Amino acid sequence: MNLLFITSTRIGDAVLSTGLLDHLIRAERAAGRGVPRVTVAVGAPAAALFAAVPGIERVIPIVKRRHAGHWRDLWRAVIGTHWDMVVDLRGSAIAWILRARRRRVLSRHEDGRHKLFQLARTLDLDPPPAPRIWTRPQDHDVATRALPADGRKLLVVAPAANWVGKQWSADRFAALIGRLAGPKGRLGGASVAVIAAAHERPQAEPVLSAAHALSLNAPDIVGALPLLAVQALLERADLFVGNDSGLMHMAAAAGAPTLGLFGPTSDAVYGPWGKHAVAVRTPESYHQLAAERPSSADRCYMTGLAVDTVERAAVALLDRVGVARSGLVTQ
């Protein structure tokens, strides 16, 4: 099968779409037709996530241009191929102007359930397939050089987000590290990985400083790792704590125990997805905070979320994961 898979601009939404791509690849293999030839068109920030997809032939970064010029660019890049299937999760018109045997285009209808259900309707799937990100040996090599696996637990935190409104304060992340990875913490003595882009260093620095003050192993890897090396690191994490962000969805897709922090965005729709993934939110509901956003778009809406609350949620998640894993061992 010659497959064109058109997905989102933002990293988080692109991660959520990977379950559909995984389903299509698995279905072709199960039918005895081998691995499909895959072309992925995706927003440039998320393009690197698809480099290791089985059967990948091209990853086409979609760079937004004025007057919908990016769609003309994509049309020119793919018009010469007769596609067996086009899956368009952007809900655009491009699937209808390409030569294709089958087309599946995202419906804009939302029903309040998790975003994965909306995506899964595109392929008539229920329940939705879980997100999956493929990594390569070289990605694990890069991650190991940045933070060697030395037998210590690994706490990963992502203190930044693409909007200040949903960003828990760096000081609270710093305090949380002390409680979880400090001498008396549930992950006492753990290595700490602070994940952020280079331009997010102001949010990451206080968290790194807190880890260093506790003499924890916390190398400065801010902005230093490519996305798939970050994913390889997340696959080793004993706990991930982060704001509603693409990194949160990457952690959940990696199977890491994932705690997502929510306030002015909907945890019901965008919470981390997985059997070891949970969300904790502000005392105020999403609808309460969303009503304030038009008049206060630039303020932080996460101040009501206390460190005590997040610590309790993290410990409860670790306890639950421990019980689940011990159950698997004894069966």
Short mmCIF file of C-alpha atoms in Angstrom, two decimals:
data_model
loop_
_atom_site.label_atom_id
_atom_site.label_comp_id
_atom_site.label_asym_id
_atom_site.label_seq_id
_atom_site.Cartn_x
_atom_site.Cartn_y
_atom_site.Cartn_z
CA MET A 1 0.00 0.00 0.00
CA ASN A 2 1.19 3.48 -0.89
CA LEU A 3 -0.03 5.59 2.05
CA LEU A 4 -0.12 9.36 2.49
CA PHE A 5 -0.70 10.33 6.12
CA ILE A 6 -1.36 14.03 6.74
CA THR A 7 -1.23 15.04 10.37
CA SER A 8 -1.00 17.96 12.74
CA THR A 9 1.29 20.94 13.19
CA ARG A 10 1.74 20.75 16.96
CA ILE A 11 3.77 18.00 18.57
CA GLY A 12 1.03 16.90 20.98
CA ASP A 13 -1.63 16.50 18.31
CA ALA A 14 0.86 14.74 16.02
CA VAL A 15 1.68 12.27 18.80
CA LEU A 16 -2.01 11.53 19.35
CA SER A 17 -2.37 10.71 15.65
CA THR A 18 0.37 8.08 15.65
CA GLY A 19 -2.00 5.38 16.90
CA LEU A 20 -3.89 5.53 13.61
CA LEU A 21 -0.67 5.21 11.62
CA ASP A 22 0.36 2.25 13.78
CA HIS A 23 -3.04 0.64 13.20
CA LEU A 24 -2.72 0.99 9.41
CA ILE A 25 0.78 -0.51 9.40
CA ARG A 26 -0.29 -3.41 11.61
CA ALA A 27 -3.38 -4.07 9.49
CA GLU A 28 -1.32 -4.34 6.30
CA ARG A 29 1.09 -6.73 7.97
CA ALA A 30 -1.73 -8.83 9.40
CA ALA A 31 -3.26 -9.11 5.93
CA GLY A 32 0.02 -10.48 4.59
CA ARG A 33 0.72 -7.46 2.41
CA GLY A 34 3.90 -6.42 4.22
CA VAL A 35 4.82 -2.94 5.39
CA PRO A 36 3.14 -0.10 3.49
CA ARG A 37 5.18 2.59 1.77
CA VAL A 38 4.52 5.58 4.01
CA THR A 39 4.71 9.30 3.33
CA VAL A 40 3.93 11.57 6.28
CA ALA A 41 3.06 15.24 5.86
CA VAL A 42 3.29 16.98 9.22
CA GLY A 43 3.91 20.37 10.74
CA ALA A 44 7.62 21.14 10.80
CA PRO A 45 7.93 21.16 14.65
CA ALA A 46 6.76 17.52 14.81
CA ALA A 47 8.40 16.18 11.64
CA ALA A 48 11.31 14.48 13.44
CA LEU A 49 8.90 12.24 15.37
CA PHE A 50 8.19 10.23 12.21
CA ALA A 51 11.76 9.46 11.10
CA ALA A 52 11.65 5.87 12.36
CA VAL A 53 8.16 4.85 11.18
CA PRO A 54 8.27 1.39 9.56
CA GLY A 55 8.16 1.74 5.77
CA ILE A 56 8.76 5.50 5.85
CA GLU A 57 9.78 6.86 2.47
CA ARG A 58 9.32 10.59 3.01
CA VAL A 59 8.53 13.00 5.80
CA ILE A 60 7.27 16.26 4.33
CA PRO A 61 7.42 19.18 6.79
CA ILE A 62 4.46 21.52 6.37
CA VAL A 63 5.71 25.08 6.88
CA LYS A 64 2.81 27.48 7.24
CA ARG A 65 2.70 30.19 4.56
CA ARG A 66 0.42 33.11 3.83
CA HIS A 67 -2.69 32.60 1.74
CA ALA A 68 -2.61 28.82 2.33
CA GLY A 69 0.62 28.55 0.39
CA HIS A 70 1.66 25.54 2.48
CA TRP A 71 -1.18 23.50 0.99
CA ARG A 72 -0.04 24.37 -2.52
CA ASP A 73 3.47 23.27 -1.52
CA LEU A 74 2.15 19.95 -0.28
CA TRP A 75 0.01 19.43 -3.36
CA ARG A 76 3.05 19.91 -5.57
CA ALA A 77 5.05 17.44 -3.46
CA VAL A 78 2.49 14.62 -3.68
CA ILE A 79 0.47 15.16 -6.87
CA GLY A 80 2.72 12.91 -8.94
CA THR A 81 1.85 9.76 -6.97
CA HIS A 82 -1.22 7.54 -7.29
CA TRP A 83 -2.01 6.81 -3.65
CA ASP A 84 -3.68 3.65 -2.42
CA MET A 85 -4.86 5.56 0.64
CA VAL A 86 -4.83 9.17 1.83
CA VAL A 87 -5.57 9.87 5.50
CA ASP A 88 -6.02 13.58 6.16
CA LEU A 89 -6.23 14.50 9.84
CA ARG A 90 -6.16 18.20 9.05
CA GLY A 91 -9.62 18.07 7.48
CA SER A 92 -8.41 19.89 4.39
CA ALA A 93 -9.51 19.56 0.78
CA ILE A 94 -6.23 18.09 -0.44
CA ALA A 95 -7.33 14.45 -0.18
CA TRP A 96 -10.07 15.14 -2.72
CA ILE A 97 -7.77 16.60 -5.36
CA LEU A 98 -5.22 13.78 -5.34
CA ARG A 99 -5.41 10.49 -7.22
CA ALA A 100 -6.30 8.01 -4.50
CA ARG A 101 -8.09 4.67 -4.27
CA ARG A 102 -9.33 5.40 -0.73
CA ARG A 103 -9.64 8.60 1.25
CA ARG A 104 -10.29 9.18 4.95
CA VAL A 105 -10.67 12.78 6.14
CA LEU A 106 -11.08 13.98 9.72
CA SER A 107 -14.53 15.18 10.73
CA ARG A 108 -14.58 18.39 12.76
CA HIS A 109 -17.35 17.03 15.00
CA GLU A 110 -16.33 16.89 18.67
CA ASP A 111 -18.42 15.26 21.38
CA GLY A 112 -16.51 16.13 24.55
CA ARG A 113 -14.66 12.82 24.71
CA HIS A 114 -10.90 12.51 24.44
CA LYS A 115 -9.35 13.79 21.21
CA LEU A 116 -8.35 10.24 20.32
CA PHE A 117 -12.00 9.31 19.78
CA GLN A 118 -12.39 12.08 17.22
CA LEU A 119 -9.25 10.93 15.41
CA ALA A 120 -10.30 7.27 15.55
CA ARG A 121 -13.63 8.00 13.85
CA THR A 122 -11.63 8.80 10.73
CA LEU A 123 -10.90 5.08 10.39
CA ASP A 124 -14.13 3.89 12.08
CA LEU A 125 -12.19 2.58 15.09
CA ASP A 126 -13.60 2.24 18.60
CA PRO A 127 -11.83 2.05 20.99
CA PRO A 128 -9.11 4.29 19.60
CA PRO A 129 -5.63 2.85 19.16
CA ALA A 130 -3.03 4.14 21.60
CA PRO A 131 -0.34 6.51 20.31
CA ARG A 132 3.01 5.01 19.40
CA ILE A 133 6.34 6.64 18.54
CA TRP A 134 9.04 4.52 16.91
CA THR A 135 12.68 4.92 17.96
CA ARG A 136 15.97 3.61 16.60
CA PRO A 137 19.14 2.29 18.28
CA GLN A 138 20.93 5.56 17.53
CA ASP A 139 18.23 7.50 19.39
CA HIS A 140 18.85 5.38 22.49
CA ASP A 141 22.59 5.86 22.08
CA VAL A 142 22.18 9.65 22.10
CA ALA A 143 19.91 9.49 25.13
CA THR A 144 22.34 7.24 27.02
CA ARG A 145 25.29 9.52 26.31
CA ALA A 146 23.29 12.47 27.63
CA LEU A 147 22.12 10.65 30.75
CA PRO A 148 23.67 7.22 31.31
CA ALA A 149 21.48 4.42 32.66
CA ASP A 150 23.29 3.67 35.94
CA GLY A 151 20.66 1.84 37.96
CA ARG A 152 19.16 4.93 39.58
CA LYS A 153 15.50 5.78 39.18
CA LEU A 154 14.77 8.46 36.60
CA LEU A 155 12.44 11.41 37.21
CA VAL A 156 11.67 13.44 34.09
CA VAL A 157 10.05 16.86 34.37
CA ALA A 158 8.87 19.19 31.62
CA PRO A 159 8.31 22.61 33.22
CA ALA A 160 7.51 24.58 30.07
CA ALA A 161 4.54 24.80 27.68
CA ASN A 162 3.65 26.69 24.53
CA TRP A 163 1.46 29.13 26.49
CA VAL A 164 2.14 30.75 29.85
CA GLY A 165 -1.47 30.23 30.91
CA LYS A 166 -1.03 26.46 31.31
CA GLN A 167 2.49 26.57 32.74
CA TRP A 168 2.87 25.54 36.40
CA SER A 169 5.49 27.75 38.04
CA ALA A 170 9.15 26.75 37.93
CA ASP A 171 9.40 27.26 41.69
CA ARG A 172 6.71 24.64 42.24
CA PHE A 173 8.42 22.18 39.94
CA ALA A 174 11.61 22.80 41.92
CA ALA A 175 9.81 22.12 45.19
CA LEU A 176 8.27 18.96 43.75
CA ILE A 177 11.70 17.60 42.78
CA GLY A 178 12.84 18.05 46.37
CA ARG A 179 9.85 16.13 47.67
CA LEU A 180 10.03 13.28 45.16
CA ALA A 181 13.76 12.84 44.57
CA GLY A 182 15.15 14.26 47.83
CA PRO A 183 16.46 11.98 50.60
CA LYS A 184 12.99 11.19 51.97
CA GLY A 185 11.15 11.20 48.64
CA ARG A 186 9.33 8.38 46.90
CA LEU A 187 12.10 8.42 44.28
CA GLY A 188 14.88 9.41 46.68
CA GLY A 189 18.25 9.78 44.95
CA ALA A 190 16.77 9.55 41.46
CA SER A 191 18.46 11.09 38.45
CA VAL A 192 16.53 14.08 37.15
CA ALA A 193 16.05 14.99 33.50
CA VAL A 194 14.68 18.47 32.88
CA ILE A 195 13.31 18.51 29.33
CA ALA A 196 12.72 21.80 27.55
CA ALA A 197 13.57 23.56 24.30
CA ALA A 198 16.48 25.98 24.21
CA HIS A 199 14.19 29.03 24.27
CA GLU A 200 12.46 27.63 27.38
CA ARG A 201 15.62 27.76 29.51
CA PRO A 202 14.25 30.48 31.87
CA GLN A 203 11.55 28.03 32.96
CA ALA A 204 13.99 25.13 33.24
CA GLU A 205 16.86 26.82 35.13
CA PRO A 206 15.20 26.97 38.60
CA VAL A 207 14.30 23.29 38.31
CA LEU A 208 17.86 22.33 37.39
CA SER A 209 19.19 24.46 40.24
CA ALA A 210 16.90 22.70 42.71
CA ALA A 211 18.16 19.31 41.57
CA HIS A 212 21.79 20.41 41.85
CA ALA A 213 21.18 21.85 45.33
CA LEU A 214 20.08 18.36 46.38
CA SER A 215 23.25 16.88 44.82
CA LEU A 216 21.11 14.89 42.40
CA ASN A 217 22.40 13.65 39.07
CA ALA A 218 20.80 16.21 36.74
CA PRO A 219 22.85 16.94 33.62
CA ASP A 220 21.90 20.07 31.71
CA ILE A 221 20.28 18.70 28.55
CA VAL A 222 17.94 21.64 27.89
CA GLY A 223 17.60 22.06 24.14
CA ALA A 224 20.33 19.47 23.56
CA LEU A 225 18.45 16.38 22.38
CA PRO A 226 16.59 15.68 19.14
CA LEU A 227 12.98 14.58 19.58
CA LEU A 228 13.53 10.86 19.12
CA ALA A 229 16.39 10.89 21.65
CA VAL A 230 14.00 12.59 24.06
CA GLN A 231 11.54 9.79 23.34
CA ALA A 232 14.21 7.19 24.03
CA LEU A 233 14.92 8.89 27.37
CA LEU A 234 11.20 8.92 28.21
CA GLU A 235 11.05 5.17 27.62
CA ARG A 236 13.40 4.80 30.61
CA ALA A 237 11.51 7.18 32.92
CA ASP A 238 10.16 5.93 36.26
CA LEU A 239 7.96 9.05 36.42
CA PHE A 240 7.19 11.98 34.14
CA VAL A 241 5.58 15.17 35.46
CA GLY A 242 4.79 18.01 33.09
CA ASN A 243 2.34 20.58 31.87
CA ASP A 244 -0.22 19.89 29.16
CA SER A 245 2.25 19.74 26.27
CA GLY A 246 3.64 17.64 23.47
CA LEU A 247 6.22 16.20 25.86
CA MET A 248 3.44 14.97 28.12
CA HIS A 249 1.87 13.06 25.22
CA MET A 250 5.28 11.71 24.20
CA ALA A 251 5.83 10.41 27.74
CA ALA A 252 2.47 8.65 27.78
CA ALA A 253 3.18 7.13 24.35
CA ALA A 254 6.50 5.87 25.73
CA GLY A 255 4.64 3.97 28.44
CA ALA A 256 6.21 6.05 31.21
CA PRO A 257 4.12 6.70 34.34
CA THR A 258 2.85 10.11 33.27
CA LEU A 259 1.30 12.86 35.38
CA GLY A 260 -0.08 15.75 33.34
CA LEU A 261 -0.86 19.10 35.00
CA PHE A 262 -4.00 20.87 33.82
CA GLY A 263 -5.82 24.13 34.39
CA PRO A 264 -7.14 26.23 31.47
CA THR A 265 -7.14 23.28 29.06
CA SER A 266 -9.41 20.25 29.17
CA ASP A 267 -7.96 17.13 30.74
CA ALA A 268 -11.08 15.24 29.56
CA VAL A 269 -10.14 15.99 25.93
CA TYR A 270 -6.34 16.30 26.06
CA GLY A 271 -5.26 14.33 29.14
CA PRO A 272 -2.36 11.89 28.75
CA TRP A 273 -3.52 8.56 27.30
CA GLY A 274 -2.37 5.23 28.65
CA LYS A 275 -2.76 2.72 31.44
CA HIS A 276 -0.08 4.51 33.49
CA ALA A 277 -1.13 8.06 32.58
CA VAL A 278 -3.25 10.40 34.71
CA ALA A 279 -4.08 14.08 34.93
CA VAL A 280 -4.31 16.34 37.97
CA ARG A 281 -5.89 19.74 37.68
CA THR A 282 -6.51 23.00 39.46
CA PRO A 283 -9.42 23.25 41.92
CA GLU A 284 -11.13 25.40 39.28
CA SER A 285 -12.76 23.49 36.45
CA TYR A 286 -11.68 23.86 32.85
CA HIS A 287 -14.92 25.70 32.08
CA GLN A 288 -14.35 28.18 34.92
CA LEU A 289 -10.88 29.04 33.71
CA ALA A 290 -11.81 29.02 30.03
CA ALA A 291 -14.44 31.67 30.75
CA GLU A 292 -11.71 34.00 32.05
CA ARG A 293 -9.31 33.54 29.15
CA PRO A 294 -10.66 36.19 26.73
CA SER A 295 -10.02 38.97 29.27
CA SER A 296 -6.80 37.58 30.79
CA ALA A 297 -5.07 35.69 28.00
CA ASP A 298 -1.53 36.35 29.24
CA ARG A 299 -1.78 35.34 32.88
CA CYS A 300 -1.03 31.97 34.44
CA TYR A 301 -4.10 29.90 35.34
CA MET A 302 -2.20 27.22 37.26
CA THR A 303 -1.71 29.04 40.57
CA GLY A 304 -4.48 27.07 42.31
CA LEU A 305 -2.63 23.78 41.79
CA ALA A 306 -0.65 23.18 45.01
CA VAL A 307 2.61 21.26 45.30
CA ASP A 308 0.94 19.05 47.92
CA THR A 309 -1.75 18.08 45.42
CA VAL A 310 0.74 17.18 42.70
CA GLU A 311 2.96 15.26 45.10
CA ARG A 312 0.01 13.18 46.30
CA ALA A 313 -1.03 12.45 42.72
CA ALA A 314 2.53 11.46 41.80
CA VAL A 315 2.92 9.11 44.77
CA ALA A 316 -0.50 7.56 44.09
CA LEU A 317 0.48 6.97 40.47
CA LEU A 318 3.79 5.38 41.46
CA ASP A 319 2.01 3.15 43.98
CA ARG A 320 -0.53 2.09 41.36
CA VAL A 321 2.16 1.34 38.80
CA GLY A 322 4.12 -0.64 41.37
CA VAL A 323 1.09 -2.78 42.19
CA ALA A 324 0.35 -3.35 38.49
CA ARG A 325 3.92 -4.35 37.70
CA SER A 326 4.24 -6.64 40.71
CA GLY A 327 1.01 -8.31 39.60
CA LEU A 328 2.51 -8.98 36.19
CA VAL A 329 5.60 -10.47 37.80
CA THR A 330 3.66 -12.87 40.04
CA GLN A 331 1.28 -14.15 37.38
#
